[in-house]
Amino acid sequence: MKTWFGTYLTSSHAEPVEATVLAYEKNIAIGFRQANGDNSTINWNIGDIDAAFDNSLQATKISNIKDPGTKLLINGKNAKEYIEQLQAEHHKPWHKKENTKEWSRNLLIFLSIASVLVTAYFLIVPWLSEKLASTVSVKTEEQFGNAVYDALSLEEDKEATIIVNNFFKELKVTTAYNVRIIVVNSDVVNAFALPGGNIVVYTGLLKELKTYPELVALLSHEFIHVNNKHSTKSIFRQLGSRVFLSLLFGKFGSVTSVMIDQADKFKSLKYSRGLEKEADVEGLAILKERKIDPEGFVSLFKHLKDSAPASAMPELLGSHPDIDNRIAYIRDVSKNAAVEENIQLKTIFEKLK
Amino acid sequence: MIVTTTHYVEGRPVQEYLGIINAQSIIGANIFKDFLGGLRDVFGGRSKTYEKVIEQAKEDALRELAEKAQAVGANAIIGVDLDFETIGGSGSMLMVIASGTAVRL
């Protein structure tokens, strides 16, 4: 915006009055005091005016084609140059349909940025996080896993721990990890794997197991979690998307951030179900290679289902796939599997009873 | 229109005081600007995106102030003061208040 002082003539015979002139992009506003003392402002469209420099007056003479007879005088050449600039800008093609053009351009920019951000959130950030997770050394994972285990301060069943570890050694799986199974005294029917090789099994679940293939199924499932760095990957992915989202939405109010948090959790649940399925399927491969009955998985899942009575939660909201689904795909993959009795595993398993 | 932060205009005495006028401009940096600003917050350095937003808000406020002055028949605004504030839930919007005295020199 520019401002000038000028002299305004309401008609060719009228007395000139002092005026303040404000020049905007599309119009100029002329403010002056009428003869009766009232203030008055008139607006001239940039397109309607004609500015010329008058050499004898050394002033810019501005007239309005829509209002003949009126005249505005501004000292110096500045006003003429500025108005010509505005008029040149005004005549450029995009100025005519400015609003629609600008809107469609802004919408396009918005959509392209939004699609970049969505791609980043759904593809690039998870990919990058997993890349980073896979660079974490076994040793670091071990240190982290041990720290988490110590922090949990669980009550260990030493005798059962030795038996279950011997049982796992008998499976002879090859891995870079130093897998250590810890049996914990608790009625909870569950087991979990920590990064770096610690697998925690609750006695509540061990008591439920009736045959040795069930224990093999449980241990191979948890072993795959360790061997495929599932916990580490999950942590990195969550961290990655958190950092990304907080950069993007960090400045929003608490309601928005709660909504975004929940949406992010929802997404990570889907990932978690994917990892569980991977652990089931690859764990099943361990059973098949050793000719152990894949039904071990099925009965293991049944124990889990019995222990968590009829949860009404749909699969979409769970961190694990629905048990019936898990049974279905295990049965599907394990069709016609060769089965042989493994005496050593059986003997070790009997010791637990 | 003379717009100045001083209380006098050199060589031109005030003929008429037309009252205090003020104008405000409240402007939100959009989420992309916030994103870029957020990156600057992490990595350091000047945030041009936010600087532009402040500049824009200041321009708008001064422009509105001049319009108001013109409407009351002033040809100058003296003693102009600019205030910058952040408002909104988490301070993500900027407010610029311009105030001054409209006068006729």
CSV table of C-alpha atoms in Angstrom, one decimal:
chain,number,residue,atom,x,y,z
A,1,MET,CA,0.0,0.0,0.0
A,2,LYS,CA,1.1,3.5,-0.8
A,3,THR,CA,-0.1,6.8,0.5
A,4,TRP,CA,0.1,10.3,-1.0
A,5,PHE,CA,-1.2,13.8,-0.4
A,6,GLY,CA,-3.0,15.4,-3.2
A,7,THR,CA,-5.4,17.9,-4.4
A,8,TYR,CA,-8.9,16.8,-5.4
A,9,LEU,CA,-11.3,18.6,-7.7
A,10,THR,CA,-14.9,17.3,-7.6
A,11,SER,CA,-15.7,19.1,-10.9
A,12,SER,CA,-13.8,21.2,-13.3
A,13,HIS,CA,-15.2,24.4,-11.7
A,14,ALA,CA,-15.0,23.3,-8.1
A,15,GLU,CA,-12.5,24.6,-5.5
A,16,PRO,CA,-9.6,22.1,-5.1
A,17,VAL,CA,-9.5,20.4,-1.8
A,18,GLU,CA,-6.7,18.7,0.1
A,19,ALA,CA,-6.9,14.9,-0.1
A,20,THR,CA,-5.2,11.9,1.3
A,21,VAL,CA,-4.8,9.1,-1.2
A,22,LEU,CA,-4.3,5.4,-0.3
A,23,ALA,CA,-3.4,3.2,-3.2
A,24,TYR,CA,-4.4,-0.5,-2.9
A,25,GLU,CA,-4.0,-3.3,-5.3
A,26,LYS,CA,-7.4,-2.9,-7.0
A,27,ASN,CA,-8.4,0.6,-6.1
A,28,ILE,CA,-7.4,4.0,-4.8
A,29,ALA,CA,-9.2,5.6,-2.0
A,30,ILE,CA,-9.4,9.4,-1.9
A,31,GLY,CA,-10.2,11.0,1.5
A,32,PHE,CA,-11.2,14.7,1.6
A,33,ARG,CA,-13.2,17.2,3.6
A,34,GLN,CA,-16.3,18.5,1.9
A,35,ALA,CA,-17.2,22.2,1.9
A,36,ASN,CA,-19.8,21.6,4.7
A,37,GLY,CA,-17.0,20.0,6.9
A,38,ASP,CA,-18.1,16.4,6.5
A,39,ASN,CA,-15.4,13.8,5.7
A,40,SER,CA,-15.8,11.8,2.6
A,41,THR,CA,-14.0,8.9,1.0
A,42,ILE,CA,-14.4,7.8,-2.6
A,43,ASN,CA,-13.0,4.8,-4.3
A,44,TRP,CA,-11.7,4.6,-7.9
A,45,ASN,CA,-11.0,1.2,-9.5
A,46,ILE,CA,-7.5,0.9,-10.8
A,47,GLY,CA,-9.0,-0.2,-14.2
A,48,ASP,CA,-11.0,3.0,-14.5
A,49,ILE,CA,-8.3,5.6,-13.9
A,50,ASP,CA,-5.9,7.3,-16.2
A,51,ALA,CA,-2.7,8.7,-14.7
A,52,ALA,CA,-0.5,11.1,-16.7
A,53,PHE,CA,2.4,13.4,-15.7
A,54,ASP,CA,1.8,17.1,-16.3
A,55,ASN,CA,5.2,18.7,-17.0
A,56,SER,CA,4.0,22.3,-16.3
A,57,LEU,CA,2.6,21.4,-12.9
A,58,GLN,CA,5.3,18.8,-12.2
A,59,ALA,CA,2.5,16.6,-10.8
A,60,THR,CA,0.6,13.4,-11.7
A,61,LYS,CA,-2.8,14.1,-13.0
A,62,ILE,CA,-5.3,11.3,-12.4
A,63,SER,CA,-8.8,11.2,-13.9
A,64,ASN,CA,-11.6,8.7,-13.7
A,65,ILE,CA,-13.3,7.7,-17.0
A,66,LYS,CA,-16.4,6.7,-15.1
A,67,ASP,CA,-16.6,10.1,-13.4
A,68,PRO,CA,-15.6,12.7,-15.9
A,69,GLY,CA,-14.7,16.1,-14.7
A,70,THR,CA,-13.2,14.9,-11.4
A,71,LYS,CA,-9.5,15.2,-11.1
A,72,LEU,CA,-6.8,14.3,-8.7
A,73,LEU,CA,-3.4,16.0,-8.6
A,74,ILE,CA,-0.4,14.5,-6.8
A,75,ASN,CA,3.0,16.1,-6.7
A,76,GLY,CA,5.8,14.3,-8.4
A,77,LYS,CA,6.1,11.3,-10.7
A,78,ASN,CA,5.9,8.6,-8.1
A,79,ALA,CA,2.1,8.2,-8.2
A,80,LYS,CA,2.1,7.8,-11.9
A,81,GLU,CA,4.7,5.1,-11.9
A,82,TYR,CA,3.1,3.3,-9.1
A,83,ILE,CA,-0.4,3.4,-10.6
A,84,GLU,CA,1.0,2.2,-13.9
A,85,GLN,CA,2.6,-0.8,-12.1
A,86,LEU,CA,-0.7,-1.6,-10.5
A,87,GLN,CA,-2.5,-1.4,-13.9
A,88,ALA,CA,0.1,-3.6,-15.6
A,89,GLU,CA,-0.4,-6.2,-12.8
A,90,HIS,CA,-4.2,-5.8,-13.1
A,91,HIS,CA,-4.1,-6.5,-16.9
A,92,LYS,CA,-2.3,-9.8,-16.5
A,93,PRO,CA,-4.5,-12.7,-17.5
A,94,TRP,CA,-4.7,-14.4,-14.1
A,95,HIS,CA,-6.0,-11.2,-12.5
A,96,LYS,CA,-9.3,-11.5,-14.3
A,97,LYS,CA,-10.5,-14.7,-12.8
A,98,GLU,CA,-8.3,-14.2,-9.8
A,99,ASN,CA,-10.5,-15.9,-7.2
A,100,THR,CA,-11.2,-19.2,-9.0
A,101,LYS,CA,-7.6,-19.4,-10.3
A,102,GLU,CA,-6.2,-18.8,-6.9
A,103,TRP,CA,-8.5,-21.3,-5.3
A,104,SER,CA,-7.7,-24.1,-7.7
A,105,ARG,CA,-4.0,-23.3,-7.4
A,106,ASN,CA,-4.1,-23.4,-3.6
A,107,LEU,CA,-6.2,-26.5,-3.6
A,108,LEU,CA,-3.7,-28.2,-5.9
A,109,ILE,CA,-0.8,-27.2,-3.7
A,110,PHE,CA,-2.7,-28.3,-0.6
A,111,LEU,CA,-3.5,-31.7,-2.2
A,112,SER,CA,0.0,-32.3,-3.4
A,113,ILE,CA,1.5,-31.4,0.0
A,114,ALA,CA,-1.1,-33.5,1.8
A,115,SER,CA,-0.3,-36.5,-0.5
A,116,VAL,CA,3.4,-36.1,0.2
A,117,LEU,CA,2.7,-36.1,3.9
A,118,VAL,CA,0.4,-39.1,3.7
A,119,THR,CA,2.9,-41.0,1.7
A,120,ALA,CA,5.6,-40.0,4.2
A,121,TYR,CA,3.4,-41.1,7.2
A,122,PHE,CA,2.2,-44.5,5.7
A,123,LEU,CA,5.3,-45.5,3.7
A,124,ILE,CA,8.5,-43.5,4.2
A,125,VAL,CA,8.5,-43.1,8.0
A,126,PRO,CA,7.7,-46.8,8.7
A,127,TRP,CA,10.2,-47.9,6.1
A,128,LEU,CA,12.9,-45.6,7.5
A,129,SER,CA,12.1,-46.6,11.1
A,130,GLU,CA,12.4,-50.3,10.2
A,131,LYS,CA,15.7,-49.6,8.4
A,132,LEU,CA,17.0,-47.9,11.5
A,133,ALA,CA,15.7,-50.8,13.7
A,134,SER,CA,17.6,-53.3,11.6
A,135,THR,CA,20.8,-51.5,12.2
A,136,VAL,CA,20.5,-51.9,16.0
A,137,SER,CA,23.1,-54.5,17.0
A,138,VAL,CA,22.1,-57.7,18.9
A,139,LYS,CA,24.2,-56.5,21.8
A,140,THR,CA,22.2,-53.3,22.1
A,141,GLU,CA,19.0,-55.2,21.9
A,142,GLU,CA,20.2,-57.5,24.6
A,143,GLN,CA,21.1,-54.6,26.9
A,144,PHE,CA,17.7,-53.0,26.3
A,145,GLY,CA,15.8,-56.3,26.8
A,146,ASN,CA,17.7,-57.0,30.0
A,147,ALA,CA,17.0,-53.5,31.3
A,148,VAL,CA,13.3,-53.9,30.6
A,149,TYR,CA,13.2,-57.4,32.3
A,150,ASP,CA,15.0,-56.1,35.4
A,151,ALA,CA,12.5,-53.2,35.6
A,152,LEU,CA,9.6,-55.6,35.5
A,153,SER,CA,11.1,-57.4,38.6
A,154,LEU,CA,9.2,-60.7,38.1
A,155,GLU,CA,9.3,-63.7,40.4
A,156,GLU,CA,11.2,-66.4,38.6
A,157,ASP,CA,10.4,-70.1,38.9
A,158,LYS,CA,14.0,-71.4,38.7
A,159,GLU,CA,13.3,-75.1,38.3
A,160,ALA,CA,10.8,-74.7,35.5
A,161,THR,CA,13.1,-72.1,33.8
A,162,ILE,CA,15.9,-74.8,33.5
A,163,ILE,CA,13.6,-77.4,32.1
A,164,VAL,CA,12.0,-75.0,29.5
A,165,ASN,CA,15.5,-73.8,28.4
A,166,ASN,CA,16.6,-77.4,27.9
A,167,PHE,CA,13.5,-78.0,26.0
A,168,PHE,CA,14.2,-75.0,23.7
A,169,LYS,CA,17.8,-76.1,23.2
A,170,GLU,CA,16.5,-79.5,22.0
A,171,LEU,CA,14.7,-77.6,19.1
A,172,LYS,CA,18.2,-76.7,17.8
A,173,VAL,CA,17.2,-73.4,16.1
A,174,THR,CA,20.0,-71.3,14.7
A,175,THR,CA,20.0,-67.6,15.7
A,176,ALA,CA,22.4,-64.8,16.4
A,177,TYR,CA,20.5,-64.2,19.7
A,178,ASN,CA,21.3,-65.7,23.0
A,179,VAL,CA,17.7,-66.9,23.7
A,180,ARG,CA,16.9,-67.1,27.4
A,181,ILE,CA,13.5,-68.3,28.5
A,182,ILE,CA,12.3,-67.2,32.0
A,183,VAL,CA,9.4,-68.9,33.6
A,184,VAL,CA,7.6,-66.5,36.0
A,185,ASN,CA,5.3,-67.5,38.8
A,186,SER,CA,1.9,-66.0,38.0
A,187,ASP,CA,-1.6,-67.1,37.1
A,188,VAL,CA,-1.6,-65.0,34.0
A,189,VAL,CA,-2.1,-67.1,30.9
A,190,ASN,CA,0.4,-65.4,28.7
A,191,ALA,CA,3.9,-65.2,27.4
A,192,PHE,CA,5.9,-62.4,25.7
A,193,ALA,CA,9.3,-61.7,24.1
A,194,LEU,CA,11.6,-58.8,24.9
A,195,PRO,CA,14.2,-57.5,22.4
A,196,GLY,CA,17.5,-59.3,22.5
A,197,GLY,CA,16.4,-62.8,23.4
A,198,ASN,CA,14.5,-62.8,26.7
A,199,ILE,CA,11.3,-64.7,26.5
A,200,VAL,CA,9.0,-64.6,29.5
A,201,VAL,CA,6.5,-67.5,30.0
A,202,TYR,CA,4.0,-67.4,32.9
A,203,THR,CA,3.3,-70.5,34.9
A,204,GLY,CA,-0.4,-69.9,34.4
A,205,LEU,CA,0.1,-70.7,30.7
A,206,LEU,CA,2.5,-73.6,31.3
A,207,LYS,CA,0.0,-75.3,33.5
A,208,GLU,CA,-2.6,-75.2,30.7
A,209,LEU,CA,-0.3,-76.9,28.2
A,210,LYS,CA,-1.2,-80.6,27.8
A,211,THR,CA,1.2,-81.8,25.1
A,212,TYR,CA,4.7,-80.9,24.1
A,213,PRO,CA,3.8,-79.6,20.6
A,214,GLU,CA,1.9,-76.8,22.3
A,215,LEU,CA,5.0,-75.7,24.1
A,216,VAL,CA,7.0,-75.9,20.9
A,217,ALA,CA,4.4,-73.8,19.2
A,218,LEU,CA,4.5,-71.2,22.0
A,219,LEU,CA,8.3,-71.0,22.1
A,220,SER,CA,8.7,-70.9,18.3
A,221,HIS,CA,6.1,-68.1,18.1
A,222,GLU,CA,8.0,-66.0,20.7
A,223,PHE,CA,11.3,-67.0,19.2
A,224,ILE,CA,10.3,-65.5,15.8
A,225,HIS,CA,9.4,-62.3,17.6
A,226,VAL,CA,12.9,-62.1,18.9
A,227,ASN,CA,14.7,-63.3,15.8
A,228,ASN,CA,12.8,-61.0,13.5
A,229,LYS,CA,13.4,-58.0,15.8
A,230,HIS,CA,9.6,-57.5,16.1
A,231,SER,CA,9.8,-55.5,19.4
A,232,THR,CA,12.6,-53.3,18.2
A,233,LYS,CA,10.8,-52.6,15.0
A,234,SER,CA,7.6,-51.8,16.7
A,235,ILE,CA,9.4,-49.4,19.1
A,236,PHE,CA,11.2,-47.7,16.2
A,237,ARG,CA,8.0,-47.4,14.1
A,238,GLN,CA,6.0,-45.9,17.0
A,239,LEU,CA,8.8,-43.5,17.8
A,240,GLY,CA,9.1,-42.5,14.1
A,241,SER,CA,5.5,-41.8,13.6
A,242,ARG,CA,5.3,-40.0,16.9
A,243,VAL,CA,8.1,-37.7,16.0
A,244,PHE,CA,6.6,-37.1,12.6
A,245,LEU,CA,3.1,-36.4,13.9
A,246,SER,CA,4.3,-34.1,16.7
A,247,LEU,CA,6.2,-32.1,14.1
A,248,LEU,CA,3.1,-31.9,12.0
A,249,PHE,CA,0.4,-31.5,14.6
A,250,GLY,CA,2.3,-30.6,17.8
A,251,LYS,CA,0.9,-27.1,17.9
A,252,PHE,CA,-2.7,-28.2,17.9
A,253,GLY,CA,-4.9,-28.3,21.0
A,254,SER,CA,-5.4,-31.3,23.2
A,255,VAL,CA,-8.6,-32.5,21.6
A,256,THR,CA,-6.9,-32.8,18.2
A,257,SER,CA,-3.8,-34.5,19.7
A,258,VAL,CA,-6.0,-37.1,21.4
A,259,MET,CA,-7.7,-37.8,18.1
A,260,ILE,CA,-4.4,-38.1,16.3
A,261,ASP,CA,-3.0,-40.3,19.1
A,262,GLN,CA,-5.8,-42.7,18.8
A,263,ALA,CA,-5.6,-42.8,15.0
A,264,ASP,CA,-1.9,-43.5,15.3
A,265,LYS,CA,-2.5,-46.3,17.8
A,266,PHE,CA,-5.1,-47.8,15.5
A,267,LYS,CA,-2.5,-47.9,12.7
A,268,SER,CA,0.1,-49.5,14.9
A,269,LEU,CA,-2.4,-52.2,16.0
A,270,LYS,CA,-2.7,-53.2,12.4
A,271,TYR,CA,1.1,-53.5,12.2
A,272,SER,CA,1.1,-55.5,15.4
A,273,ARG,CA,-1.4,-58.0,14.0
A,274,GLY,CA,0.8,-58.4,11.0
A,275,LEU,CA,3.8,-59.2,13.2
A,276,GLU,CA,1.7,-61.7,15.2
A,277,LYS,CA,0.7,-63.5,12.0
A,278,GLU,CA,4.3,-63.5,10.8
A,279,ALA,CA,5.3,-65.1,14.2
A,280,ASP,CA,2.6,-67.7,13.9
A,281,VAL,CA,3.4,-68.6,10.3
A,282,GLU,CA,7.2,-68.7,10.7
A,283,GLY,CA,6.8,-70.4,14.1
A,284,LEU,CA,4.8,-73.0,12.4
A,285,ALA,CA,7.6,-73.6,9.9
A,286,ILE,CA,9.9,-74.5,12.8
A,287,LEU,CA,7.3,-77.2,13.8
A,288,LYS,CA,7.0,-78.5,10.3
A,289,GLU,CA,10.8,-78.8,9.8
A,290,ARG,CA,11.0,-80.9,13.0
A,291,LYS,CA,7.9,-82.9,12.1
A,292,ILE,CA,6.2,-81.8,15.2
A,293,ASP,CA,2.4,-81.8,15.2
A,294,PRO,CA,1.1,-78.4,14.0
A,295,GLU,CA,-2.1,-79.0,16.0
A,296,GLY,CA,0.1,-77.8,18.9
A,297,PHE,CA,-0.6,-74.2,17.7
A,298,VAL,CA,-4.3,-74.8,17.5
A,299,SER,CA,-4.6,-76.2,21.0
A,300,LEU,CA,-2.3,-73.4,22.3
A,301,PHE,CA,-4.7,-70.8,20.8
A,302,LYS,CA,-7.7,-72.6,22.3
A,303,HIS,CA,-6.0,-72.3,25.8
A,304,LEU,CA,-5.6,-68.6,25.1
A,305,LYS,CA,-9.2,-68.3,24.1
A,306,ASP,CA,-10.5,-70.1,27.2
A,307,SER,CA,-8.4,-67.9,29.4
A,308,ALA,CA,-9.8,-64.7,28.0
A,309,PRO,CA,-13.5,-65.4,28.1
A,310,ALA,CA,-15.6,-64.2,25.2
A,311,SER,CA,-14.1,-60.8,24.6
A,312,ALA,CA,-16.4,-58.8,22.5
A,313,MET,CA,-13.7,-56.7,21.0
A,314,PRO,CA,-13.6,-56.9,17.2
A,315,GLU,CA,-10.3,-57.9,15.6
A,316,LEU,CA,-9.8,-54.4,14.3
A,317,LEU,CA,-9.2,-53.1,17.8
A,318,GLY,CA,-6.9,-55.9,18.9
A,319,SER,CA,-3.1,-56.1,18.9
A,320,HIS,CA,-3.4,-59.8,18.0
A,321,PRO,CA,-5.4,-61.4,15.2
A,322,ASP,CA,-8.7,-63.0,16.2
A,323,ILE,CA,-8.1,-66.4,17.6
A,324,ASP,CA,-10.5,-68.2,15.2
A,325,ASN,CA,-8.7,-66.5,12.3
A,326,ARG,CA,-5.4,-67.6,13.7
A,327,ILE,CA,-6.6,-71.2,14.0
A,328,ALA,CA,-8.0,-71.0,10.4
A,329,TYR,CA,-4.8,-69.8,8.8
A,330,ILE,CA,-2.6,-72.2,10.9
A,331,ARG,CA,-4.8,-75.1,9.7
A,332,ASP,CA,-4.6,-73.8,6.2
A,333,VAL,CA,-0.8,-73.7,6.2
A,334,SER,CA,-0.3,-77.0,8.0
A,335,LYS,CA,-2.3,-79.2,5.7
A,336,ASN,CA,-0.7,-82.6,5.1
A,337,ALA,CA,2.2,-81.9,7.4
A,338,ALA,CA,4.3,-85.0,8.2
A,339,VAL,CA,4.2,-85.7,12.0
A,340,GLU,CA,6.7,-87.8,14.0
A,341,GLU,CA,6.9,-88.3,17.7
A,342,ASN,CA,9.9,-86.6,19.3
A,343,ILE,CA,10.9,-88.6,22.3
A,344,GLN,CA,13.5,-86.2,23.7
A,345,LEU,CA,11.1,-83.2,23.7
A,346,LYS,CA,8.4,-85.4,25.1
A,347,THR,CA,10.6,-86.6,28.0
A,348,ILE,CA,11.7,-83.0,28.8
A,349,PHE,CA,8.1,-81.8,28.7
A,350,GLU,CA,7.0,-84.6,31.1
A,351,LYS,CA,9.4,-83.2,33.7
A,352,LEU,CA,7.4,-80.0,33.9
A,353,LYS,CA,4.3,-81.9,35.0
B,1,MET,CA,-1.0,9.9,4.8
B,2,ILE,CA,1.9,10.2,7.2
B,3,VAL,CA,2.1,7.3,9.6
B,4,THR,CA,4.7,7.7,12.2
B,5,THR,CA,5.7,6.4,15.6
B,6,THR,CA,6.8,9.9,16.7
B,7,HIS,CA,4.5,12.4,18.5
B,8,TYR,CA,5.2,15.3,16.2
B,9,VAL,CA,5.7,15.7,12.5
B,10,GLU,CA,8.6,17.9,11.9
B,11,GLY,CA,7.6,21.4,10.8
B,12,ARG,CA,3.9,20.6,10.5
B,13,PRO,CA,1.9,21.4,13.7
B,14,VAL,CA,-1.2,19.5,14.4
B,15,GLN,CA,-4.3,21.4,13.4
B,16,GLU,CA,-6.9,19.0,14.7
B,17,TYR,CA,-7.0,15.8,16.8
B,18,LEU,CA,-9.4,13.3,15.5
B,19,GLY,CA,-9.1,10.6,18.2
B,20,ILE,CA,-7.4,7.4,18.9
B,21,ILE,CA,-7.7,4.7,16.2
B,22,ASN,CA,-6.7,1.1,16.3
B,23,ALA,CA,-6.6,-1.8,14.0
B,24,GLN,CA,-5.8,-5.5,14.5
B,25,SER,CA,-4.9,-8.3,12.3
B,26,ILE,CA,-5.1,-11.9,13.6
B,27,ILE,CA,-3.4,-14.4,11.4
B,28,GLY,CA,-2.9,-18.1,11.6
B,29,ALA,CA,0.2,-19.8,10.1
B,30,ASN,CA,-1.2,-22.8,8.3
B,31,ILE,CA,-0.3,-26.4,9.3
B,32,PHE,CA,2.4,-26.5,6.6
B,33,LYS,CA,4.0,-23.4,7.9
B,34,ASP,CA,3.7,-24.8,11.4
B,35,PHE,CA,5.4,-28.0,10.2
B,36,LEU,CA,8.3,-26.0,8.6
B,37,GLY,CA,8.4,-23.8,11.7
B,38,GLY,CA,8.5,-27.0,13.8
B,39,LEU,CA,11.5,-28.3,11.8
B,40,ARG,CA,13.3,-25.0,12.5
B,41,ASP,CA,12.5,-25.4,16.2
B,42,VAL,CA,14.3,-28.8,16.1
B,43,PHE,CA,17.2,-27.9,13.8
B,44,GLY,CA,17.7,-24.3,14.7
B,45,GLY,CA,18.0,-21.2,12.5
B,46,ARG,CA,15.7,-18.4,11.3
B,47,SER,CA,12.2,-19.3,10.5
B,48,LYS,CA,11.5,-17.3,7.3
B,49,THR,CA,8.0,-18.8,7.1
B,50,TYR,CA,7.0,-17.4,10.5
B,51,GLU,CA,8.7,-14.1,9.7
B,52,LYS,CA,6.7,-13.7,6.6
B,53,VAL,CA,3.5,-14.3,8.6
B,54,ILE,CA,4.3,-11.6,11.1
B,55,GLU,CA,5.3,-9.2,8.3
B,56,GLN,CA,1.9,-9.9,6.6
B,57,ALA,CA,0.0,-9.3,9.8
B,58,LYS,CA,1.8,-6.1,10.4
B,59,GLU,CA,1.1,-4.8,6.9
B,60,ASP,CA,-2.5,-5.6,7.2
B,61,ALA,CA,-2.9,-3.9,10.5
B,62,LEU,CA,-1.2,-0.7,9.3
B,63,ARG,CA,-3.2,-0.7,6.2
B,64,GLU,CA,-6.4,-0.9,8.2
B,65,LEU,CA,-5.2,1.8,10.5
B,66,ALA,CA,-4.6,4.1,7.5
B,67,GLU,CA,-8.1,3.3,6.2
B,68,LYS,CA,-9.7,4.2,9.5
B,69,ALA,CA,-7.7,7.4,9.6
B,70,GLN,CA,-8.8,8.4,6.2
B,71,ALA,CA,-12.4,7.7,7.1
B,72,VAL,CA,-12.2,10.2,10.0
B,73,GLY,CA,-10.6,12.8,7.7
B,74,ALA,CA,-7.1,12.6,9.1
B,75,ASN,CA,-4.0,13.1,7.0
B,76,ALA,CA,-1.6,11.7,9.5
B,77,ILE,CA,-1.4,9.2,12.3
B,78,ILE,CA,1.1,10.0,15.0
B,79,GLY,CA,2.4,8.0,18.0
B,80,VAL,CA,1.8,4.7,16.2
B,81,ASP,CA,2.4,1.7,18.5
B,82,LEU,CA,2.6,-1.9,17.3
B,83,ASP,CA,1.9,-4.8,19.6
B,84,PHE,CA,2.6,-8.4,18.7
B,85,GLU,CA,0.9,-11.2,20.6
B,86,THR,CA,0.3,-14.9,20.1
B,87,ILE,CA,-3.2,-16.2,20.7
B,88,GLY,CA,-5.2,-19.4,20.1
B,89,GLY,CA,-5.2,-22.7,22.0
B,90,SER,CA,-1.5,-23.3,21.8
B,91,GLY,CA,-0.3,-19.9,20.7
B,92,SER,CA,-0.3,-20.9,17.0
B,93,MET,CA,-2.0,-17.7,15.8
B,94,LEU,CA,-0.5,-14.2,15.7
B,95,MET,CA,-2.2,-11.0,16.6
B,96,VAL,CA,-0.8,-7.6,15.6
B,97,ILE,CA,-2.5,-4.5,17.1
B,98,ALA,CA,-1.7,-1.1,15.6
B,99,SER,CA,-2.9,2.0,17.4
B,100,GLY,CA,-2.2,5.7,17.0
B,101,THR,CA,-3.8,9.1,17.1
B,102,ALA,CA,-5.4,10.3,13.9
B,103,VAL,CA,-4.7,14.0,13.3
B,104,ARG,CA,-5.0,16.7,10.7
B,105,LEU,CA,-1.8,18.5,10.1
